[in-house]
Coordinates of C-alpha atoms (C1' of nucleotides) in Angstrom, one line a residue:
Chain A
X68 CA 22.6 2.9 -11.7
X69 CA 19.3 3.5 -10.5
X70 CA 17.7 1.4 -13.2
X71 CA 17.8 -1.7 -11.6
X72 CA 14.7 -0.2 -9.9
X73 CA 12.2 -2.9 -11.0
X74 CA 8.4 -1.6 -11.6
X75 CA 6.7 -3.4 -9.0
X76 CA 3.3 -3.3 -9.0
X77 CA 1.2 0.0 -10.9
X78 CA 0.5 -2.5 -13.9
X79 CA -1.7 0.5 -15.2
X80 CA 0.0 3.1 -17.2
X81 CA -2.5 6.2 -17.1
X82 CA -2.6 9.7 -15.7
X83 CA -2.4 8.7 -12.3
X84 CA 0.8 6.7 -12.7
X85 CA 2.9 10.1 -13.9
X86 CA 1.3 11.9 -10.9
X87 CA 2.3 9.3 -8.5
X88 CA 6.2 9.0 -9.9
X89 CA 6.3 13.0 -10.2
X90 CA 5.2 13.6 -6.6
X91 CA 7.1 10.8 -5.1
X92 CA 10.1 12.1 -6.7
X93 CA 9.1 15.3 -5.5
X94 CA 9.2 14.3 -2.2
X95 CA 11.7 11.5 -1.8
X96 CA 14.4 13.7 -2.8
X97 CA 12.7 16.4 -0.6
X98 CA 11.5 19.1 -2.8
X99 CA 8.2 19.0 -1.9
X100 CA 9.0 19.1 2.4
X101 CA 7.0 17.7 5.1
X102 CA 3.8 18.8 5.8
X103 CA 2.9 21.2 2.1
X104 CA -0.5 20.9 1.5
X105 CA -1.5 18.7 -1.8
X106 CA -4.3 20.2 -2.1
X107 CA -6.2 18.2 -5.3
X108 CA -7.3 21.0 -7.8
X109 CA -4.3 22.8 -7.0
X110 CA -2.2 19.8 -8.3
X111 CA -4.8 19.2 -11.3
X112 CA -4.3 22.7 -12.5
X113 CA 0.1 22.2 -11.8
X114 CA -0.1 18.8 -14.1
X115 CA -2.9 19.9 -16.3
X116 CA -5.5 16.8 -15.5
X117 CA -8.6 16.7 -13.8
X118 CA -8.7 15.9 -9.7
X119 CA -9.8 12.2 -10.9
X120 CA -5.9 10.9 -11.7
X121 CA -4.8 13.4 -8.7
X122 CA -7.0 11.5 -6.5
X123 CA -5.8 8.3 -7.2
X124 CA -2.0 8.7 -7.3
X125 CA -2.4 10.5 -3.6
X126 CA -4.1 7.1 -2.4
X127 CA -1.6 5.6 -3.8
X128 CA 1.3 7.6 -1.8
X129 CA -0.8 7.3 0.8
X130 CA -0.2 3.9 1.2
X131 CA 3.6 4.4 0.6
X132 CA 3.3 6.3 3.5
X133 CA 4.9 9.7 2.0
X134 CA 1.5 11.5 2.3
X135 CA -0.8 11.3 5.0
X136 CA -4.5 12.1 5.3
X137 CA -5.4 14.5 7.8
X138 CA -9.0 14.0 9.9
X139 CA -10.6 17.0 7.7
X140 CA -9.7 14.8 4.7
X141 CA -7.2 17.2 3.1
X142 CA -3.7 15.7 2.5
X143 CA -0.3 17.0 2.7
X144 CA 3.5 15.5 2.7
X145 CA 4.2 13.5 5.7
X146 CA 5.8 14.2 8.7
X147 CA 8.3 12.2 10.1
X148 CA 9.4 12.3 13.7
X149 CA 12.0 10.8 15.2
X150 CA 10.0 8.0 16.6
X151 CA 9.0 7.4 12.9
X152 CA 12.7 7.3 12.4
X153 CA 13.0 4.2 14.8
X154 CA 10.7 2.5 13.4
X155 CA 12.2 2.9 10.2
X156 CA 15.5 1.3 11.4
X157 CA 13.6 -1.5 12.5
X158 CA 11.4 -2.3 9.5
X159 CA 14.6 -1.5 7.5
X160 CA 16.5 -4.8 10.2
X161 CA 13.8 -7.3 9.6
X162 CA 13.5 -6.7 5.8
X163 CA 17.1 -6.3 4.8
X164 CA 17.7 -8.8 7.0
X165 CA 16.0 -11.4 5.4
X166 CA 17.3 -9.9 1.9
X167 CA 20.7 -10.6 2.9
X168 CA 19.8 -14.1 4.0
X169 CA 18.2 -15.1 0.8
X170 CA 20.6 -13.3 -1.6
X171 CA 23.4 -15.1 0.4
X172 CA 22.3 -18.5 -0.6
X173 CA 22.3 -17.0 -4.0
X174 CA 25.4 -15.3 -4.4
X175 CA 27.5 -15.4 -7.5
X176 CA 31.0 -13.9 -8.4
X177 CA 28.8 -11.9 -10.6
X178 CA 27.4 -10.0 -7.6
X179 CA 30.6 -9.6 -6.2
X180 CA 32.3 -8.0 -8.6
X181 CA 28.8 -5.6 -8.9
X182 CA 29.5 -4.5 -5.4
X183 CA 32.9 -3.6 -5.5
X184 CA 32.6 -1.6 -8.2
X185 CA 29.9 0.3 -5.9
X186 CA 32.2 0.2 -3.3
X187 CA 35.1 1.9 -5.7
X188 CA 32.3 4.4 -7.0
X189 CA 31.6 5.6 -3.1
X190 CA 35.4 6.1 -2.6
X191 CA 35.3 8.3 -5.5
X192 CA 31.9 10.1 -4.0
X193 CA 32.2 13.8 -4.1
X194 CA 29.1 15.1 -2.1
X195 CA 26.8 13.1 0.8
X196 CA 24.1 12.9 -1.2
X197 CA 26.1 10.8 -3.7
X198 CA 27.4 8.3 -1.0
X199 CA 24.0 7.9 0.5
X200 CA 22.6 7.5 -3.3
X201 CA 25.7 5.0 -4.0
X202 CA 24.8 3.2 -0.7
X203 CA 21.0 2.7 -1.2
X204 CA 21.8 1.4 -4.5
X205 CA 24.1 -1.4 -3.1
X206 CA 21.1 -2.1 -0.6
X207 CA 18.6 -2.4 -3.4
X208 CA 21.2 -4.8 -5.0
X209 CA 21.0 -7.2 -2.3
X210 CA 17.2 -7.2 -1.9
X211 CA 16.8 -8.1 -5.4
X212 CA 19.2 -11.0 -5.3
X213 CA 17.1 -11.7 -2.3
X214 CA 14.5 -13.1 -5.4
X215 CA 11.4 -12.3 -3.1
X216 CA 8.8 -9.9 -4.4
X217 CA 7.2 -9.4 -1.1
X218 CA 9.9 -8.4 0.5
X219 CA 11.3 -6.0 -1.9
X220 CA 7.9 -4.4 -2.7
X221 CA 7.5 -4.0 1.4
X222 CA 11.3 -2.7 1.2
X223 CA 10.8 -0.2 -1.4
X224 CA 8.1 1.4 0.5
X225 CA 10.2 2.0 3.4
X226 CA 13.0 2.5 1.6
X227 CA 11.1 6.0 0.2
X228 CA 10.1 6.4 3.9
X229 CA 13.7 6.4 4.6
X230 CA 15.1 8.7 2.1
X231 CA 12.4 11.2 3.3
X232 CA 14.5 11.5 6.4
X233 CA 17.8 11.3 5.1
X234 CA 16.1 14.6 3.0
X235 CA 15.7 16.0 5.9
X236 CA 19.2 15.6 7.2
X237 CA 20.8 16.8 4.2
X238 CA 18.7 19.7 5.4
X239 CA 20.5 20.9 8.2
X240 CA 23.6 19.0 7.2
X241 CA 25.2 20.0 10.8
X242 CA 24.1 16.4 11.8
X243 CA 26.6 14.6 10.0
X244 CA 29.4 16.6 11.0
X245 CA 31.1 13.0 11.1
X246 CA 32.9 11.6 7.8
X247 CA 30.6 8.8 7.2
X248 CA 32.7 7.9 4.1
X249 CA 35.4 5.0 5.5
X250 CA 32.8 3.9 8.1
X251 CA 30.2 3.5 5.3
X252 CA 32.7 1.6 2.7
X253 CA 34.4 -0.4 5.5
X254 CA 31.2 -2.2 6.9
X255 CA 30.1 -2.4 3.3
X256 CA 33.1 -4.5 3.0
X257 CA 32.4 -6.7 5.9
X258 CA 28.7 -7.3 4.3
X259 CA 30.1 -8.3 1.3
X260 CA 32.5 -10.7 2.6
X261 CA 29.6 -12.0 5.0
X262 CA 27.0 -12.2 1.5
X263 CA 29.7 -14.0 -0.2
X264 CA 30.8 -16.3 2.5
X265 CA 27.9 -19.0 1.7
X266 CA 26.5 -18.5 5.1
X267 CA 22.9 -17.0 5.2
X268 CA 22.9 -16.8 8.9
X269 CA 26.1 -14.8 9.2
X270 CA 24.9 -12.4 6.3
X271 CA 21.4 -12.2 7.9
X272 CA 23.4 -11.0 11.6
X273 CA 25.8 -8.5 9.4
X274 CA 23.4 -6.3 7.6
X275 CA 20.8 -6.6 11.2
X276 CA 24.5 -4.7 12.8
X277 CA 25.2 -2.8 9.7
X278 CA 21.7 -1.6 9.3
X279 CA 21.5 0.2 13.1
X280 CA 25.3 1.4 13.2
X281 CA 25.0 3.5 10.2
X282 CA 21.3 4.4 12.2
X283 CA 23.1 5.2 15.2
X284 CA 22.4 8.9 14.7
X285 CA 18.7 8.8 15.0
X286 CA 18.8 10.7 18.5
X287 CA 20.7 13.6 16.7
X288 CA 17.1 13.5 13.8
X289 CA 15.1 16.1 15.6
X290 CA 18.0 18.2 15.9
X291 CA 17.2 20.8 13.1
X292 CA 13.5 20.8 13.6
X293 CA 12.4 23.5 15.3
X294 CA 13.7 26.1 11.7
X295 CA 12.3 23.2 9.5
X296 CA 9.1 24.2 10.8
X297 CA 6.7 24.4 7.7
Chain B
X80 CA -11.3 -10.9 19.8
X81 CA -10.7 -10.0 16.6
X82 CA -11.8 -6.4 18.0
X83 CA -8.1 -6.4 18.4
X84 CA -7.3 -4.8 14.7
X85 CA -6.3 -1.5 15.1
X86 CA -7.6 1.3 12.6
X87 CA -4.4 1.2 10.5
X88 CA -4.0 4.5 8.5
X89 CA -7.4 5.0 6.0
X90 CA -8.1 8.1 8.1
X91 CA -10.8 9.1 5.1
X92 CA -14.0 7.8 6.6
X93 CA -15.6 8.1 2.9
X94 CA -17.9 5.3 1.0
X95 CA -14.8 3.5 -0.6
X96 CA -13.2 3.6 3.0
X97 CA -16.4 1.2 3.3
X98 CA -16.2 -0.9 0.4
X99 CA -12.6 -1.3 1.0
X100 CA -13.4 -3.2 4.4
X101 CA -16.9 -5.2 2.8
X102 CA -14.6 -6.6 -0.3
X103 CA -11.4 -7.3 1.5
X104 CA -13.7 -9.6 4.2
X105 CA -15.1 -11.0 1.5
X106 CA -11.5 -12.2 -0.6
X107 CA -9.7 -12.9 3.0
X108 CA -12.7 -15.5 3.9
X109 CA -12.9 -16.6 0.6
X110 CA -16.3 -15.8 -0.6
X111 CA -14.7 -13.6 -3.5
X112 CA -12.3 -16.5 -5.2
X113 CA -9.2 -15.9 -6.2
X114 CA -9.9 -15.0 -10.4
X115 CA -13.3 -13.2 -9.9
X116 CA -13.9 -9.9 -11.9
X117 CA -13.8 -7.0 -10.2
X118 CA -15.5 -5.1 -12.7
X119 CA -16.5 -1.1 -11.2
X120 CA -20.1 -0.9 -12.9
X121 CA -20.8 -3.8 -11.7
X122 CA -19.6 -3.4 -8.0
X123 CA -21.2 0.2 -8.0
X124 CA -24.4 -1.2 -8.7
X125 CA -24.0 -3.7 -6.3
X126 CA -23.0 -1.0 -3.7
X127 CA -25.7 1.7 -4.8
X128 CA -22.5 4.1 -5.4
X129 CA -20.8 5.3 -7.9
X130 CA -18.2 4.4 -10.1
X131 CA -15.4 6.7 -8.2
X132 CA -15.8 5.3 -4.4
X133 CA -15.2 1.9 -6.2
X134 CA -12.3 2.6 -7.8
X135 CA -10.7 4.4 -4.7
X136 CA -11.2 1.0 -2.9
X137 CA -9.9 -1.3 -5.6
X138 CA -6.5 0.7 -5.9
X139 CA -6.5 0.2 -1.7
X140 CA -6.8 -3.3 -2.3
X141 CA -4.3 -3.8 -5.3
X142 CA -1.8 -2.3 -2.6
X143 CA -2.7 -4.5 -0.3
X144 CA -2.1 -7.2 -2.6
X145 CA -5.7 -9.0 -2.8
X146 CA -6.4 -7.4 -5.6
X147 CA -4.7 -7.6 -9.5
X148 CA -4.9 -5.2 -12.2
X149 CA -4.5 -6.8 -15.5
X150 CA -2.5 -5.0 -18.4
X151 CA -6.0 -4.1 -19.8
X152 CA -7.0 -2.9 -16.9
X153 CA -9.6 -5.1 -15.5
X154 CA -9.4 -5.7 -12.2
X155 CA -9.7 -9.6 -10.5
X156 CA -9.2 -10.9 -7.3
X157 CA -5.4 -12.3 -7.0
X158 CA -4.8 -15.1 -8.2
X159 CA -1.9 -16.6 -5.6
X160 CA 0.4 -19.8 -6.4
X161 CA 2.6 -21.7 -4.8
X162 CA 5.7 -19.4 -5.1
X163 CA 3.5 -16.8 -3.9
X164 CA 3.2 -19.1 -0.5
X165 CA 6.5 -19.0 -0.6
X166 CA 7.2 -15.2 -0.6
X167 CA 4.8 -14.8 2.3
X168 CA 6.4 -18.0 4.6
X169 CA 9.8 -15.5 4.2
X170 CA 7.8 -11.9 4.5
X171 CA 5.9 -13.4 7.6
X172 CA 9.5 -14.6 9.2
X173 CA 10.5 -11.1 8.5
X174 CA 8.7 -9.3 10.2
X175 CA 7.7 -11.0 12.9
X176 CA 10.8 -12.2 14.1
X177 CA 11.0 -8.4 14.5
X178 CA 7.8 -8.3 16.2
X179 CA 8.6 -11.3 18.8
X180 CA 12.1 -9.5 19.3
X181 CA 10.6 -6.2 20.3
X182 CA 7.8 -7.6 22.2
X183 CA 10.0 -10.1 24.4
X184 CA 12.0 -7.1 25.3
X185 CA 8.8 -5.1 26.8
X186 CA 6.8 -8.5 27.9
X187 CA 4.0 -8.4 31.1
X188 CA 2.7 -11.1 33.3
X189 CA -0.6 -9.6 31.4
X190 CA 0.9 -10.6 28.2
X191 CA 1.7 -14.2 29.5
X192 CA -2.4 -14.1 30.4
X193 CA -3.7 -13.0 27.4
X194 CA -1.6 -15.8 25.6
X195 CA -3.0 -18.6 28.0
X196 CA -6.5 -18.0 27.7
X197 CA -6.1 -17.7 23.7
X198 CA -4.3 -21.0 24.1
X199 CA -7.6 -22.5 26.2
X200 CA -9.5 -21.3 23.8
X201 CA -7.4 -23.1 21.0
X202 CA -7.2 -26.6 23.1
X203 CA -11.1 -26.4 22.4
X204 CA -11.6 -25.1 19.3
X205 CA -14.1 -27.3 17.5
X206 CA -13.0 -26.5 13.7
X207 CA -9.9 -25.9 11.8
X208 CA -11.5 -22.2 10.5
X209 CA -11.8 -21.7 14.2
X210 CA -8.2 -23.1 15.3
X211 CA -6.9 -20.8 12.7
X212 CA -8.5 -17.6 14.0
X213 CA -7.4 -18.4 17.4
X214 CA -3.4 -18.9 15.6
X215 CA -3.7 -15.7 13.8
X216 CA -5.2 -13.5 16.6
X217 CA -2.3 -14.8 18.9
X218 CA 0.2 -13.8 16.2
X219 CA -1.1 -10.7 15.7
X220 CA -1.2 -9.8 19.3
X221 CA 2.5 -10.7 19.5
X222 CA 2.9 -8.0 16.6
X223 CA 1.0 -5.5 18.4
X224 CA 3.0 -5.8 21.7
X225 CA 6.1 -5.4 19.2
X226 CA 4.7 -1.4 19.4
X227 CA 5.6 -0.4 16.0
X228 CA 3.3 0.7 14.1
X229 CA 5.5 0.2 10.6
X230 CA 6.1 -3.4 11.1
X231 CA 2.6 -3.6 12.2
X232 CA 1.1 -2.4 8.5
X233 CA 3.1 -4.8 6.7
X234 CA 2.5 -7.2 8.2
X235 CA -1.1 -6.9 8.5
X236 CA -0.9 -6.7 3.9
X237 CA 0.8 -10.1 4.4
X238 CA -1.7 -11.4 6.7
X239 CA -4.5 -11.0 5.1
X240 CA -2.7 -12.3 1.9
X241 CA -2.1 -15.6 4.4
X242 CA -5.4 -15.8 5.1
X243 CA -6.3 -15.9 1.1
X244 CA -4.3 -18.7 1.2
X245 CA -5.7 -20.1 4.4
X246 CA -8.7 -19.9 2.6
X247 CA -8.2 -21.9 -0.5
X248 CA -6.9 -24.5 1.5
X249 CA -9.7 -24.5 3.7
X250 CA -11.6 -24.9 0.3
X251 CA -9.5 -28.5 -0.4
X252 CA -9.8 -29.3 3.2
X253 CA -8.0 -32.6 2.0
X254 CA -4.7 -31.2 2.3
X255 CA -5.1 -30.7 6.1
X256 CA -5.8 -34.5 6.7
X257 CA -3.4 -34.3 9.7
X258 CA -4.1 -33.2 13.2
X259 CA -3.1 -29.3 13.6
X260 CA -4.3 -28.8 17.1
X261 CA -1.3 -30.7 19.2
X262 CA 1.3 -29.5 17.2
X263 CA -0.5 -25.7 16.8
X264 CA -0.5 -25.6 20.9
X265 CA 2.6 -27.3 21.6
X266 CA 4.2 -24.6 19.2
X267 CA 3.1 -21.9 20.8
X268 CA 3.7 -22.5 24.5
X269 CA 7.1 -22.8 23.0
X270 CA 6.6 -20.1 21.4
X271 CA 4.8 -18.2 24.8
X272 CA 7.7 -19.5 27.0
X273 CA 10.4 -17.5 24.9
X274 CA 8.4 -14.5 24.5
X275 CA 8.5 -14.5 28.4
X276 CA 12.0 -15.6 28.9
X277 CA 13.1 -11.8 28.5
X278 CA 15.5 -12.6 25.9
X279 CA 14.3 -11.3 22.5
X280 CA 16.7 -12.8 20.2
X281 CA 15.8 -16.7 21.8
X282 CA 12.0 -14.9 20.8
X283 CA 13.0 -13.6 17.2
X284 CA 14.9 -17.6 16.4
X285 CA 11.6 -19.1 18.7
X286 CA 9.4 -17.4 16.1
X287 CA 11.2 -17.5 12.9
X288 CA 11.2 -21.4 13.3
X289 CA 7.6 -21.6 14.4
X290 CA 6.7 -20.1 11.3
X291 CA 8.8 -22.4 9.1
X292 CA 7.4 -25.1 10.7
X293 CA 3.8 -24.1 10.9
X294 CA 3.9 -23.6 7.0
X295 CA 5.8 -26.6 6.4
X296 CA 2.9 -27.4 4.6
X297 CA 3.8 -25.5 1.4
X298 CA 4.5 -28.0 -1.1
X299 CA 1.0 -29.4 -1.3
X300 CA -0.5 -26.1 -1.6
X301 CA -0.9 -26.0 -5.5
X302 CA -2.5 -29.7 -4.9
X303 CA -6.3 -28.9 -5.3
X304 CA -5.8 -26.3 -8.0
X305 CA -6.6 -28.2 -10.9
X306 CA -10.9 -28.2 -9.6
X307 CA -10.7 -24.7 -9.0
X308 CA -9.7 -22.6 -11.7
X309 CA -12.2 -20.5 -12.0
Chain C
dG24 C1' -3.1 45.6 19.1
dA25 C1' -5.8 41.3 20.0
dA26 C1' -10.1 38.8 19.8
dT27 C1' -14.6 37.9 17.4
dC28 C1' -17.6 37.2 14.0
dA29 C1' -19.4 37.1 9.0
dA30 C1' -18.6 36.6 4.3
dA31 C1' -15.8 34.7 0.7
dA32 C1' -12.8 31.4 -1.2
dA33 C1' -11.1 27.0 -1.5
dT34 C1' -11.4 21.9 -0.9
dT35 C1' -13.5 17.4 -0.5
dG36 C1' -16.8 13.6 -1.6
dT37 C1' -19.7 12.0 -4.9
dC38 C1' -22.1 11.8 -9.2
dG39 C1' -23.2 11.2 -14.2
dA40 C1' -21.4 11.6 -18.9
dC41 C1' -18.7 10.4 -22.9
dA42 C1' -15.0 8.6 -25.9
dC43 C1' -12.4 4.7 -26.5
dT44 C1' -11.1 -0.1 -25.9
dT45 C1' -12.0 -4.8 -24.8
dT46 C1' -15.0 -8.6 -24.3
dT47 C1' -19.0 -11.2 -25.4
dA48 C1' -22.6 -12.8 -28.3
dA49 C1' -24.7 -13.8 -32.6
dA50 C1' -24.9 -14.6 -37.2
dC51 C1' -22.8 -16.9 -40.8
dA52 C1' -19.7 -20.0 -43.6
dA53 C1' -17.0 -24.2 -44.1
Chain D
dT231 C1' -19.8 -29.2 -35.4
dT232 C1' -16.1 -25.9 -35.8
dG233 C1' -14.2 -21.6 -37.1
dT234 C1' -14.7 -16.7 -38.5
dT235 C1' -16.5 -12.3 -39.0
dT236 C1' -19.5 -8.7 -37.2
dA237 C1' -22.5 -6.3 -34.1
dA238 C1' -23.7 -5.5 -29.4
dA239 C1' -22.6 -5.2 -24.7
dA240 C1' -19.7 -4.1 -21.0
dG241 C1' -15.6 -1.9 -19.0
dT242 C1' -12.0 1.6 -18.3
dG243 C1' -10.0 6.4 -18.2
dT244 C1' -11.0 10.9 -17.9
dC245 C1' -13.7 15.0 -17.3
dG246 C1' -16.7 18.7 -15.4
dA247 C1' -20.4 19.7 -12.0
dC248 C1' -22.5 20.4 -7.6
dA249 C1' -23.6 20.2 -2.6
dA250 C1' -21.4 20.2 1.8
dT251 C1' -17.7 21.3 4.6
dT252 C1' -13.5 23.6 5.9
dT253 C1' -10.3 27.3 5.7
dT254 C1' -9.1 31.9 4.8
dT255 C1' -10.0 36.7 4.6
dG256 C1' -11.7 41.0 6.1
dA257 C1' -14.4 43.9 8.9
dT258 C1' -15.7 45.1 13.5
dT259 C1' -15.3 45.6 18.3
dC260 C1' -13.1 45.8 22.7

DNA sequence: GAATCAAAAATTGTCGACACTTTTAAACAA
DNA sequence: TTGTTTAAAAGTGTCGACAATTTTTGATTC
């Protein structure tokens, strides 16, 4: 299901590339945590190329904003706070928002009957991190019916920014004490019915209110930090 | 007042960190056309460096979309089209309806001041380039009282992508034959007024429509293409 | 044991080199 | 003139090297 992931941008297919998807796999699904040094020939000597491809796919996360560049020039995973976490919610608002918008004027029956079987797959989720894999997807879904390169490309990025954190939380998984799994499916029904109801305006509002309910427990983000220390 | 920008991420204060901000001046004003080879040897000489500061840059710039790599992996300045226009009209609603929203809600009398004088200083703007700074300074300032820093960085790829557009229609100067300045002011003390109204959703729709119009000029965009393939 | 200083190790920024591929130019034929 | 083949030029991807800087390690002192 995750192959609907489109390959934006990267149109060239050397060395560079495989670092860049390796590491950002690495840390997306948070193997590699916030704040490990990526230290270049140590990564040339792990993938068996020379620093130049290294080099290039850490620019290249770099301005994904997974990896940040420290003053002294050496580069490690990036650290997200919980004020990083806000903003996230907020990039995430305006973009999906104007996803949801587009794909509304869009929708098909087609796209309806994708979702619900999304929405029958996360009644059927066994773990959290399937849900919140199953729940990404059906986000992704609506930003490419949203037919707007921009936008997705600009969403992707935070989208990897986002699933940085939700690593984190899976973490210490004492933050989500709550059972996120009828809250998550019934508002995912409510965004349905508003994508499908022909009205861009109303599907625009209801994934803005979606988007910071199921944010609502950024306060709780910092929780776990002080262990997590790297 | 352009001394506005902040220093957005590039925290590497290297050679390419300096032909990244030389070439990117030189595609946003237009003096690099869309189409031109971007050809490493050929910048590096050009530069006095070598081959591997060059390359650094040109993967900075292909993520900030002025820049294409071509399946054979030459590198040209983008080549933008009308449905390109398009994508950045939406992006640009995006995200700075977010911007106005967050702004409005954290507005100053100092805020209302800045605007005015920017708007004197449009009222006597002698050329369209000019008017145009003036429009895209104010815009930006609205973004940077929106205080975050995510929203910030993309929108500052899609504004430098507008102004690659602003800039080939600058270059056909016959598809601005009507009068900008009334309608640009007018717009904006709208605009100013709902910033200040401390309600940011009347800010968010305020701005959202401002754009729309403002760009309304998007169907005559491809006009002048024909003389200027390069 | 904690702080200080010096030597060693590791890391970055930049360069030039080379194989391989693509583009351009020239020579030639129809 | 136009089209085709061939040789030359230019360009990309990758590598290893080296100086300069930063970090780590280890010895020494209080």
């Amino acid at each position: 299901m995750t192959s609907l992931i489109p390959s934006v941008s990267l149109a060239r297919r050397n060395l560079a590339f495989e670092v860049v998807s390796s590491l950002r796999a690495e840390i997306i699904s948070g193997k590699l945590e916030p704040g490990v040094s990526l230290a270049e020939p140590v990564l040339a000597k792990r993938f068996g190329f020379s620093r130049a491809p290294i080099r290039e796919a850490l620019i290249e996360l770099e301005s994904e904003g997974l990896v940040e560049f420290q003053a002294t020039g050496r580069t490690r995973v990036r650290i997200l706070v919980e004020s990083d976490f806000l903003e996230i919610r907020d990039a995430r608002v305006a973009l999906e928002s104007m996803g949801a918008r587009r794909a509304a004027a869009r929708w098909t029956s087609g796209d309806t009957a994708w979702i619900e079987v999304n929405l029958k797959a996360q009644v059927n989720a066994s773990t959290l991190a399937e849900l919140s894999r199953l729940d990404i997807d059906l986000h992704e879904y609506v930003m490419l019916r949203g037919d707007n390169k921009r936008v997705l490309t600009l969403w992707q990025s935070i989208r990897r920014q986002f699933e940085m954190c939700l690593a984190k939380l899976h973490r210490n998984q004492q933050s989500l004490a709550f059972e996120p799994r009828q809250i998550t499916v019934s508002a995912h029904r409510r965004l349905l019915a508003a994508l499908a109801s022909g009205s861009p305006e109303k599907a625009a509002q209801t994934m803005a209110a979606h988007i910071e309910d199921s944010m609502e427990w950024a306060p709780m983000y910092n929780q776990g930090l002080d262990g997590a220390m790297a």
